[in-house]
Amino acid sequence: MVSNRFNLERGKPKEQTDREHYDLKDFKLMTNFEDTKKKLENMKLELPKVPELKDMKKIYG
C-alpha cells in the first residue's frame, strides 16, 4: 500500500491497548451484519420529484 502512496498511520497493537480481537465471523454476528445487509439491499430509495427547468423559468422569470 505504501508503494501506491497510501502511507496510512496505524493504531497501536492490541497488546499495548488491551483491546480484544474478534474473529470476522463473530464480529458479523455481534453487529447483525447479514440482517442489516439484507435490509439495505431491499430498501428502495426514491428521488424526490424535481420540477422541470422550463417550469422554474415561469416561476422565477
Short mmCIF file of N, CA and C in Angstrom, two decimals:
data_model
loop_
_atom_site.label_atom_id
_atom_site.label_comp_id
_atom_site.label_asym_id
_atom_site.label_seq_id
_atom_site.Cartn_x
_atom_site.Cartn_y
_atom_site.Cartn_z
N MET A 1 0.82 -1.19 0.00
CA MET A 1 0.00 0.00 0.00
C MET A 1 0.87 1.25 0.00
N VAL A 2 1.99 1.20 0.65
CA VAL A 2 2.86 2.38 0.70
C VAL A 2 3.37 2.71 -0.69
N SER A 3 3.62 1.68 -1.52
CA SER A 3 4.12 1.92 -2.87
C SER A 3 3.08 2.65 -3.72
N ASN A 4 1.81 2.59 -3.35
CA ASN A 4 0.75 3.29 -4.06
C ASN A 4 0.36 4.60 -3.37
N ARG A 5 1.27 5.11 -2.56
CA ARG A 5 1.11 6.38 -1.83
C ARG A 5 -0.01 6.35 -0.79
N PHE A 6 -0.29 5.18 -0.25
CA PHE A 6 -1.24 5.06 0.84
C PHE A 6 -0.46 4.78 2.12
N ASN A 7 0.24 5.77 2.59
CA ASN A 7 1.05 5.63 3.79
C ASN A 7 0.16 5.97 4.99
N LEU A 8 -0.61 5.00 5.43
CA LEU A 8 -1.57 5.22 6.49
C LEU A 8 -0.95 5.03 7.87
N GLU A 9 -1.39 5.85 8.81
CA GLU A 9 -0.93 5.67 10.17
C GLU A 9 -1.73 4.55 10.81
N ARG A 10 -1.06 3.67 11.46
CA ARG A 10 -1.73 2.54 12.10
C ARG A 10 -1.87 2.81 13.58
N GLY A 11 -2.86 2.21 14.17
CA GLY A 11 -3.05 2.34 15.61
C GLY A 11 -2.05 1.48 16.35
N LYS A 12 -2.11 1.56 17.65
CA LYS A 12 -1.21 0.76 18.48
C LYS A 12 -1.63 -0.70 18.43
N PRO A 13 -0.69 -1.62 18.59
CA PRO A 13 -1.04 -3.05 18.62
C PRO A 13 -1.96 -3.37 19.79
N LYS A 14 -2.75 -4.44 19.63
CA LYS A 14 -3.72 -4.80 20.67
C LYS A 14 -3.05 -5.13 21.99
N GLU A 15 -1.79 -5.59 21.94
CA GLU A 15 -1.07 -5.90 23.17
C GLU A 15 -0.83 -4.65 24.02
N GLN A 16 -0.68 -3.50 23.37
CA GLN A 16 -0.45 -2.24 24.09
C GLN A 16 -1.74 -1.60 24.58
N THR A 17 -2.84 -1.89 23.94
CA THR A 17 -4.10 -1.22 24.28
C THR A 17 -5.07 -2.12 25.03
N ASP A 18 -4.76 -3.39 25.19
CA ASP A 18 -5.63 -4.36 25.86
C ASP A 18 -6.98 -4.50 25.16
N ARG A 19 -7.01 -4.26 23.85
CA ARG A 19 -8.24 -4.48 23.09
C ARG A 19 -8.42 -5.97 22.82
N GLU A 20 -9.66 -6.36 22.70
CA GLU A 20 -9.95 -7.76 22.41
C GLU A 20 -10.14 -7.90 20.90
N HIS A 21 -9.49 -8.90 20.31
CA HIS A 21 -9.63 -9.15 18.88
C HIS A 21 -10.78 -10.13 18.65
N TYR A 22 -11.66 -9.79 17.70
CA TYR A 22 -12.77 -10.66 17.37
C TYR A 22 -12.56 -11.23 15.98
N ASP A 23 -12.87 -12.49 15.83
CA ASP A 23 -12.85 -13.13 14.53
C ASP A 23 -13.92 -12.46 13.66
N LEU A 24 -13.68 -12.36 12.36
CA LEU A 24 -14.61 -11.68 11.47
C LEU A 24 -16.00 -12.30 11.53
N LYS A 25 -16.07 -13.61 11.57
CA LYS A 25 -17.37 -14.30 11.64
C LYS A 25 -18.12 -13.91 12.92
N ASP A 26 -17.42 -13.88 14.05
CA ASP A 26 -18.04 -13.49 15.32
C ASP A 26 -18.46 -12.02 15.30
N PHE A 27 -17.62 -11.17 14.70
CA PHE A 27 -17.92 -9.75 14.64
C PHE A 27 -19.18 -9.49 13.82
N LYS A 28 -19.33 -10.23 12.72
CA LYS A 28 -20.53 -10.08 11.89
C LYS A 28 -21.78 -10.51 12.66
N LEU A 29 -21.66 -11.55 13.47
CA LEU A 29 -22.80 -11.98 14.29
C LEU A 29 -23.15 -10.93 15.34
N MET A 30 -22.14 -10.36 15.97
CA MET A 30 -22.38 -9.36 17.01
C MET A 30 -23.01 -8.10 16.44
N THR A 31 -22.64 -7.72 15.23
CA THR A 31 -23.14 -6.47 14.65
C THR A 31 -24.37 -6.67 13.79
N ASN A 32 -24.88 -7.91 13.73
CA ASN A 32 -26.08 -8.19 12.95
C ASN A 32 -25.86 -7.83 11.48
N PHE A 33 -24.69 -8.13 10.98
CA PHE A 33 -24.25 -7.73 9.65
C PHE A 33 -25.16 -8.26 8.54
N GLU A 34 -25.46 -9.53 8.56
CA GLU A 34 -26.23 -10.14 7.46
C GLU A 34 -27.64 -9.56 7.38
N ASP A 35 -28.31 -9.40 8.53
CA ASP A 35 -29.66 -8.84 8.51
C ASP A 35 -29.65 -7.40 8.02
N THR A 36 -28.68 -6.63 8.47
CA THR A 36 -28.57 -5.25 8.03
C THR A 36 -28.29 -5.18 6.54
N LYS A 37 -27.44 -6.06 6.07
CA LYS A 37 -27.11 -6.10 4.64
C LYS A 37 -28.37 -6.39 3.82
N LYS A 38 -29.17 -7.35 4.26
CA LYS A 38 -30.42 -7.69 3.55
C LYS A 38 -31.38 -6.51 3.54
N LYS A 39 -31.52 -5.84 4.68
CA LYS A 39 -32.41 -4.69 4.75
C LYS A 39 -31.97 -3.59 3.80
N LEU A 40 -30.68 -3.33 3.75
CA LEU A 40 -30.18 -2.29 2.85
C LEU A 40 -30.36 -2.67 1.39
N GLU A 41 -30.17 -3.95 1.07
CA GLU A 41 -30.35 -4.39 -0.31
C GLU A 41 -31.82 -4.30 -0.73
N ASN A 42 -32.75 -4.53 0.18
CA ASN A 42 -34.17 -4.49 -0.15
C ASN A 42 -34.77 -3.10 -0.06
N MET A 43 -34.01 -2.15 0.45
CA MET A 43 -34.51 -0.80 0.61
C MET A 43 -34.56 -0.12 -0.76
N LYS A 44 -35.69 0.48 -1.05
CA LYS A 44 -35.84 1.18 -2.32
C LYS A 44 -35.75 2.68 -2.05
N LEU A 45 -34.77 3.30 -2.65
CA LEU A 45 -34.60 4.73 -2.49
C LEU A 45 -35.25 5.44 -3.67
N GLU A 46 -36.06 6.41 -3.37
CA GLU A 46 -36.73 7.16 -4.41
C GLU A 46 -36.25 8.61 -4.37
N LEU A 47 -35.94 9.12 -5.53
CA LEU A 47 -35.52 10.50 -5.62
C LEU A 47 -36.75 11.40 -5.59
N PRO A 48 -36.62 12.56 -4.97
CA PRO A 48 -37.76 13.48 -4.94
C PRO A 48 -38.05 14.01 -6.35
N LYS A 49 -39.30 14.40 -6.56
CA LYS A 49 -39.66 14.97 -7.85
C LYS A 49 -39.01 16.35 -7.96
N VAL A 50 -38.36 16.56 -9.07
CA VAL A 50 -37.70 17.84 -9.31
C VAL A 50 -38.43 18.52 -10.46
N PRO A 51 -38.80 19.78 -10.29
CA PRO A 51 -39.53 20.45 -11.36
C PRO A 51 -38.65 20.62 -12.60
N GLU A 52 -39.30 20.66 -13.75
CA GLU A 52 -38.59 20.88 -14.99
C GLU A 52 -38.01 22.30 -15.02
N LEU A 53 -36.95 22.48 -15.72
CA LEU A 53 -36.29 23.77 -15.81
C LEU A 53 -37.22 24.82 -16.42
N LYS A 54 -37.98 24.41 -17.41
CA LYS A 54 -38.91 25.39 -18.05
C LYS A 54 -39.96 25.86 -17.06
N ASP A 55 -40.38 24.98 -16.14
CA ASP A 55 -41.36 25.39 -15.11
C ASP A 55 -40.72 26.36 -14.14
N MET A 56 -39.46 26.18 -13.84
CA MET A 56 -38.75 27.09 -12.92
C MET A 56 -38.62 28.47 -13.56
N LYS A 57 -38.41 28.50 -14.87
CA LYS A 57 -38.28 29.80 -15.56
C LYS A 57 -39.59 30.57 -15.49
N LYS A 58 -40.73 29.84 -15.51
CA LYS A 58 -42.04 30.52 -15.42
C LYS A 58 -42.19 31.17 -14.05
N ILE A 59 -41.73 30.50 -13.01
CA ILE A 59 -41.88 31.00 -11.65
C ILE A 59 -40.91 32.16 -11.38
N TYR A 60 -39.63 31.96 -11.74
CA TYR A 60 -38.61 32.95 -11.41
C TYR A 60 -38.30 33.88 -12.56
N GLY A 61 -38.96 33.72 -13.69
CA GLY A 61 -38.94 34.57 -14.83
C GLY A 61 -37.69 34.82 -15.49
#
